[in-house]
Amino acid sequence: MWKSPKPEDRPVTPAATPAATPEMKKEFRPMEAPRPADNFRSDVAHIGKSVLVKGELSGSEDLYLDGEVEGSIDLQEHNLTIGPHGRVRANVKARDVIVHGKVDGNIHGTERVELKRSAVLVGDISTQRIVIEDGAFFKGAIDIKKEAKPAAKTEAPKAYAAAASYSDQGSLTPQS
């Protein structure tokens, strides 16, 4: 009465066959290769923890710096990332500057400067955009620059306005 039935005593029921379901077309999307962390991209030059550079450091590619630099860093049109072991005693010029380590010197980022929570910066910042994470140490001044507008775009409306004012007069000859 209270015993469970033995498996051979249970009635055998055939497995239910699934009803025909309409096939849904799946959109084929090629799988993108996973992107490595920005700090370790193959198109970025690396300076390791044990490297010490004294003097001027310049280049025409992005740079990940985890060593030490004394002097100046000039990467005008490129990005500079100072890693968590990076120690810089230099003035820095780059398009985007991301600081995880320590910098003693001024930073000029033409587009953006970002101080991560582990950053220590003693010096001034000059940039268009700035990000300072909670926990970052910063002692210095910040100068936010406005985006430089190309001169060619501002010249065209002036020339057009001048031409329109001449055409309103009916002729380009001076009237007496």
PDB file of C-alpha atoms in Angstrom:
ATOM      1  CA  MET A   1       0.000   0.000   0.000  1.00  0.00           C
ATOM      2  CA  TRP A   2       2.691   2.479   0.935  1.00  0.00           C
ATOM      3  CA  LYS A   3       5.375   1.032  -1.277  1.00  0.00           C
ATOM      4  CA  SER A   4       6.285   2.723  -4.518  1.00  0.00           C
ATOM      5  CA  PRO A   5       5.719   0.653  -7.592  1.00  0.00           C
ATOM      6  CA  LYS A   6       8.691  -1.110  -9.082  1.00  0.00           C
ATOM      7  CA  PRO A   7       9.926   0.247 -12.395  1.00  0.00           C
ATOM      8  CA  GLU A   8       8.829  -2.872 -14.243  1.00  0.00           C
ATOM      9  CA  ASP A   9       5.280  -2.507 -12.812  1.00  0.00           C
ATOM     10  CA  ARG A  10       4.800   0.982 -14.274  1.00  0.00           C
ATOM     11  CA  PRO A  11       2.924   1.228 -17.538  1.00  0.00           C
ATOM     12  CA  VAL A  12       5.114   2.044 -20.518  1.00  0.00           C
ATOM     13  CA  THR A  13       4.039   5.123 -22.422  1.00  0.00           C
ATOM     14  CA  PRO A  14       5.592   6.028 -25.749  1.00  0.00           C
ATOM     15  CA  ALA A  15       7.610   9.260 -25.808  1.00  0.00           C
ATOM     16  CA  ALA A  16       5.658  12.124 -27.206  1.00  0.00           C
ATOM     17  CA  THR A  17       6.808  13.169 -30.649  1.00  0.00           C
ATOM     18  CA  PRO A  18       7.180  16.897 -30.950  1.00  0.00           C
ATOM     19  CA  ALA A  19       4.758  18.606 -33.238  1.00  0.00           C
ATOM     20  CA  ALA A  20       6.195  20.064 -36.381  1.00  0.00           C
ATOM     21  CA  THR A  21       7.371  23.558 -35.606  1.00  0.00           C
ATOM     22  CA  PRO A  22       8.033  26.118 -38.263  1.00  0.00           C
ATOM     23  CA  GLU A  23      11.741  26.637 -38.778  1.00  0.00           C
ATOM     24  CA  MET A  24      12.918  30.106 -37.965  1.00  0.00           C
ATOM     25  CA  LYS A  25      15.690  31.473 -40.092  1.00  0.00           C
ATOM     26  CA  LYS A  26      18.672  32.510 -38.054  1.00  0.00           C
ATOM     27  CA  GLU A  27      20.607  35.502 -39.234  1.00  0.00           C
ATOM     28  CA  PHE A  28      24.208  34.582 -39.895  1.00  0.00           C
ATOM     29  CA  ARG A  29      26.620  36.857 -38.093  1.00  0.00           C
ATOM     30  CA  PRO A  30      30.315  36.195 -38.355  1.00  0.00           C
ATOM     31  CA  MET A  31      31.816  35.924 -34.917  1.00  0.00           C
ATOM     32  CA  GLU A  32      34.141  38.784 -34.119  1.00  0.00           C
ATOM     33  CA  ALA A  33      37.517  37.962 -32.713  1.00  0.00           C
ATOM     34  CA  PRO A  34      37.694  38.873 -29.042  1.00  0.00           C
ATOM     35  CA  ARG A  35      39.480  42.160 -28.499  1.00  0.00           C
ATOM     36  CA  PRO A  36      42.312  42.070 -26.007  1.00  0.00           C
ATOM     37  CA  ALA A  37      42.448  44.711 -23.300  1.00  0.00           C
ATOM     38  CA  ASP A  38      43.426  48.142 -24.651  1.00  0.00           C
ATOM     39  CA  ASN A  39      46.633  48.041 -22.641  1.00  0.00           C
ATOM     40  CA  PHE A  40      47.932  45.037 -24.561  1.00  0.00           C
ATOM     41  CA  ARG A  41      46.933  45.673 -28.191  1.00  0.00           C
ATOM     42  CA  SER A  42      49.476  44.611 -30.766  1.00  0.00           C
ATOM     43  CA  ASP A  43      49.569  48.053 -32.416  1.00  0.00           C
ATOM     44  CA  VAL A  44      50.770  49.730 -29.205  1.00  0.00           C
ATOM     45  CA  ALA A  45      54.444  50.074 -28.289  1.00  0.00           C
ATOM     46  CA  HIS A  46      55.285  48.780 -24.788  1.00  0.00           C
ATOM     47  CA  ILE A  47      57.884  49.887 -22.269  1.00  0.00           C
ATOM     48  CA  GLY A  48      58.152  47.241 -19.561  1.00  0.00           C
ATOM     49  CA  LYS A  49      58.495  47.507 -15.788  1.00  0.00           C
ATOM     50  CA  SER A  50      62.260  47.107 -15.727  1.00  0.00           C
ATOM     51  CA  VAL A  51      63.030  49.785 -18.361  1.00  0.00           C
ATOM     52  CA  LEU A  52      64.344  53.247 -17.392  1.00  0.00           C
ATOM     53  CA  VAL A  53      64.388  55.978 -20.056  1.00  0.00           C
ATOM     54  CA  LYS A  54      66.301  59.231 -19.433  1.00  0.00           C
ATOM     55  CA  GLY A  55      65.850  62.016 -21.956  1.00  0.00           C
ATOM     56  CA  GLU A  56      63.267  62.785 -24.627  1.00  0.00           C
ATOM     57  CA  LEU A  57      60.762  60.103 -25.583  1.00  0.00           C
ATOM     58  CA  SER A  58      58.807  60.716 -28.800  1.00  0.00           C
ATOM     59  CA  GLY A  59      57.043  58.528 -31.296  1.00  0.00           C
ATOM     60  CA  SER A  60      54.412  58.121 -33.969  1.00  0.00           C
ATOM     61  CA  GLU A  61      52.385  55.319 -32.399  1.00  0.00           C
ATOM     62  CA  ASP A  62      50.429  54.686 -29.213  1.00  0.00           C
ATOM     63  CA  LEU A  63      52.505  53.824 -26.153  1.00  0.00           C
ATOM     64  CA  TYR A  64      51.889  51.727 -23.040  1.00  0.00           C
ATOM     65  CA  LEU A  65      54.422  52.715 -20.388  1.00  0.00           C
ATOM     66  CA  ASP A  66      54.939  50.527 -17.342  1.00  0.00           C
ATOM     67  CA  GLY A  67      58.569  51.508 -16.689  1.00  0.00           C
ATOM     68  CA  GLU A  68      60.237  54.786 -15.689  1.00  0.00           C
ATOM     69  CA  VAL A  69      60.796  57.927 -17.742  1.00  0.00           C
ATOM     70  CA  GLU A  70      62.791  61.019 -16.739  1.00  0.00           C
ATOM     71  CA  GLY A  71      62.765  63.921 -19.209  1.00  0.00           C
ATOM     72  CA  SER A  72      59.908  64.565 -21.648  1.00  0.00           C
ATOM     73  CA  ILE A  73      57.315  62.535 -23.543  1.00  0.00           C
ATOM     74  CA  ASP A  74      55.960  63.824 -26.859  1.00  0.00           C
ATOM     75  CA  LEU A  75      53.318  61.740 -28.671  1.00  0.00           C
ATOM     76  CA  GLN A  76      51.321  64.627 -30.195  1.00  0.00           C
ATOM     77  CA  GLU A  77      48.829  62.641 -32.290  1.00  0.00           C
ATOM     78  CA  HIS A  78      48.886  59.402 -30.311  1.00  0.00           C
ATOM     79  CA  ASN A  79      47.720  57.899 -27.031  1.00  0.00           C
ATOM     80  CA  LEU A  80      49.781  57.330 -23.909  1.00  0.00           C
ATOM     81  CA  THR A  81      48.805  54.902 -21.169  1.00  0.00           C
ATOM     82  CA  ILE A  82      50.903  54.961 -18.014  1.00  0.00           C
ATOM     83  CA  GLY A  83      50.467  51.552 -16.409  1.00  0.00           C
ATOM     84  CA  PRO A  84      50.174  50.795 -12.693  1.00  0.00           C
ATOM     85  CA  HIS A  85      53.965  50.324 -12.378  1.00  0.00           C
ATOM     86  CA  GLY A  86      54.731  53.385 -14.527  1.00  0.00           C
ATOM     87  CA  ARG A  87      56.730  56.218 -12.949  1.00  0.00           C
ATOM     88  CA  VAL A  88      57.091  59.413 -14.963  1.00  0.00           C
ATOM     89  CA  ARG A  89      59.120  62.483 -14.013  1.00  0.00           C
ATOM     90  CA  ALA A  90      58.480  64.427 -17.198  1.00  0.00           C
ATOM     91  CA  ASN A  91      56.185  66.798 -19.019  1.00  0.00           C
ATOM     92  CA  VAL A  92      53.797  64.806 -21.195  1.00  0.00           C
ATOM     93  CA  LYS A  93      52.167  65.745 -24.518  1.00  0.00           C
ATOM     94  CA  ALA A  94      49.794  63.291 -26.206  1.00  0.00           C
ATOM     95  CA  ARG A  95      46.308  63.141 -27.726  1.00  0.00           C
ATOM     96  CA  ASP A  96      44.801  60.973 -24.965  1.00  0.00           C
ATOM     97  CA  VAL A  97      46.596  60.269 -21.686  1.00  0.00           C
ATOM     98  CA  ILE A  98      45.448  57.554 -19.259  1.00  0.00           C
ATOM     99  CA  VAL A  99      47.293  57.406 -15.936  1.00  0.00           C
ATOM    100  CA  HIS A 100      47.279  54.356 -13.656  1.00  0.00           C
ATOM    101  CA  GLY A 101      50.718  54.994 -12.138  1.00  0.00           C
ATOM    102  CA  LYS A 102      52.632  58.040 -10.883  1.00  0.00           C
ATOM    103  CA  VAL A 103      53.428  61.261 -12.753  1.00  0.00           C
ATOM    104  CA  ASP A 104      55.512  64.199 -11.510  1.00  0.00           C
ATOM    105  CA  GLY A 105      55.100  66.783 -14.253  1.00  0.00           C
ATOM    106  CA  ASN A 106      52.558  68.555 -16.403  1.00  0.00           C
ATOM    107  CA  ILE A 107      50.224  66.710 -18.765  1.00  0.00           C
ATOM    108  CA  HIS A 108      48.920  68.240 -21.984  1.00  0.00           C
ATOM    109  CA  GLY A 109      46.302  66.009 -23.597  1.00  0.00           C
ATOM    110  CA  THR A 110      44.969  67.537 -26.798  1.00  0.00           C
ATOM    111  CA  GLU A 111      41.703  65.584 -26.462  1.00  0.00           C
ATOM    112  CA  ARG A 112      41.416  63.800 -23.102  1.00  0.00           C
ATOM    113  CA  VAL A 113      43.194  63.051 -19.818  1.00  0.00           C
ATOM    114  CA  GLU A 114      41.984  60.258 -17.536  1.00  0.00           C
ATOM    115  CA  LEU A 115      43.259  59.603 -14.007  1.00  0.00           C
ATOM    116  CA  LYS A 116      42.377  56.104 -12.817  1.00  0.00           C
ATOM    117  CA  ARG A 117      41.819  55.286  -9.140  1.00  0.00           C
ATOM    118  CA  SER A 118      45.446  54.195  -8.669  1.00  0.00           C
ATOM    119  CA  ALA A 119      46.868  57.361 -10.302  1.00  0.00           C
ATOM    120  CA  VAL A 120      49.088  59.867  -8.499  1.00  0.00           C
ATOM    121  CA  LEU A 121      49.665  63.132 -10.377  1.00  0.00           C
ATOM    122  CA  VAL A 122      51.600  66.124  -9.085  1.00  0.00           C
ATOM    123  CA  GLY A 123      51.453  68.685 -11.868  1.00  0.00           C
ATOM    124  CA  ASP A 124      49.091  70.659 -14.055  1.00  0.00           C
ATOM    125  CA  ILE A 125      46.653  69.311 -16.646  1.00  0.00           C
ATOM    126  CA  SER A 126      45.685  71.012 -19.902  1.00  0.00           C
ATOM    127  CA  THR A 127      43.041  69.234 -22.003  1.00  0.00           C
ATOM    128  CA  GLN A 128      39.584  69.410 -23.612  1.00  0.00           C
ATOM    129  CA  ARG A 129      38.045  66.613 -21.519  1.00  0.00           C
ATOM    130  CA  ILE A 130      39.041  65.157 -18.167  1.00  0.00           C
ATOM    131  CA  VAL A 131      38.058  62.108 -16.112  1.00  0.00           C
ATOM    132  CA  ILE A 132      39.243  61.699 -12.514  1.00  0.00           C
ATOM    133  CA  GLU A 133      38.143  58.475 -10.846  1.00  0.00           C
ATOM    134  CA  ASP A 134      37.350  58.301  -7.151  1.00  0.00           C
ATOM    135  CA  GLY A 135      40.555  57.456  -5.283  1.00  0.00           C
ATOM    136  CA  ALA A 136      42.983  59.148  -7.695  1.00  0.00           C
ATOM    137  CA  PHE A 137      45.425  61.650  -6.149  1.00  0.00           C
ATOM    138  CA  PHE A 138      45.878  64.933  -7.999  1.00  0.00           C
ATOM    139  CA  LYS A 139      47.715  68.062  -6.898  1.00  0.00           C
ATOM    140  CA  GLY A 140      47.852  70.843  -9.443  1.00  0.00           C
ATOM    141  CA  ALA A 141      45.717  72.980 -11.719  1.00  0.00           C
ATOM    142  CA  ILE A 142      43.374  72.037 -14.548  1.00  0.00           C
ATOM    143  CA  ASP A 143      43.017  74.112 -17.713  1.00  0.00           C
ATOM    144  CA  ILE A 144      40.087  72.979 -19.874  1.00  0.00           C
ATOM    145  CA  LYS A 145      40.614  74.003 -23.498  1.00  0.00           C
ATOM    146  CA  LYS A 146      37.812  74.517 -25.970  1.00  0.00           C
ATOM    147  CA  GLU A 147      37.858  72.412 -29.096  1.00  0.00           C
ATOM    148  CA  ALA A 148      39.782  74.191 -31.832  1.00  0.00           C
ATOM    149  CA  LYS A 149      37.568  74.903 -34.825  1.00  0.00           C
ATOM    150  CA  PRO A 150      39.143  74.577 -38.260  1.00  0.00           C
ATOM    151  CA  ALA A 151      39.805  77.972 -39.885  1.00  0.00           C
ATOM    152  CA  ALA A 152      38.556  76.810 -43.315  1.00  0.00           C
ATOM    153  CA  LYS A 153      35.007  76.324 -42.047  1.00  0.00           C
ATOM    154  CA  THR A 154      34.808  79.831 -40.574  1.00  0.00           C
ATOM    155  CA  GLU A 155      36.270  81.487 -43.700  1.00  0.00           C
ATOM    156  CA  ALA A 156      33.614  80.114 -46.079  1.00  0.00           C
ATOM    157  CA  PRO A 157      30.583  81.793 -44.449  1.00  0.00           C
ATOM    158  CA  LYS A 158      32.413  85.141 -44.351  1.00  0.00           C
ATOM    159  CA  ALA A 159      33.305  84.896 -48.049  1.00  0.00           C
ATOM    160  CA  TYR A 160      29.744  83.881 -48.891  1.00  0.00           C
ATOM    161  CA  ALA A 161      28.326  86.816 -46.912  1.00  0.00           C
ATOM    162  CA  ALA A 162      30.685  89.244 -48.659  1.00  0.00           C
ATOM    163  CA  ALA A 163      29.720  87.877 -52.090  1.00  0.00           C
ATOM    164  CA  ALA A 164      26.036  88.127 -51.214  1.00  0.00           C
ATOM    165  CA  SER A 165      26.388  91.774 -50.188  1.00  0.00           C
ATOM    166  CA  TYR A 166      28.084  92.609 -53.506  1.00  0.00           C
ATOM    167  CA  SER A 167      25.397  90.801 -55.498  1.00  0.00           C
ATOM    168  CA  ASP A 168      22.692  92.719 -53.631  1.00  0.00           C
ATOM    169  CA  GLN A 169      24.141  95.961 -54.979  1.00  0.00           C
ATOM    170  CA  GLY A 170      23.670  94.780 -58.544  1.00  0.00           C
ATOM    171  CA  SER A 171      27.244  95.272 -59.735  1.00  0.00           C
ATOM    172  CA  LEU A 172      30.745  95.045 -58.443  1.00  0.00           C
ATOM    173  CA  THR A 173      31.754  98.489 -59.692  1.00  0.00           C
ATOM    174  CA  PRO A 174      31.895 101.270 -57.137  1.00  0.00           C
ATOM    175  CA  GLN A 175      29.054 103.720 -57.419  1.00  0.00           C
ATOM    176  CA  SER A 176      29.697 107.444 -57.322  1.00  0.00           C
TER     177      SER A 176
END
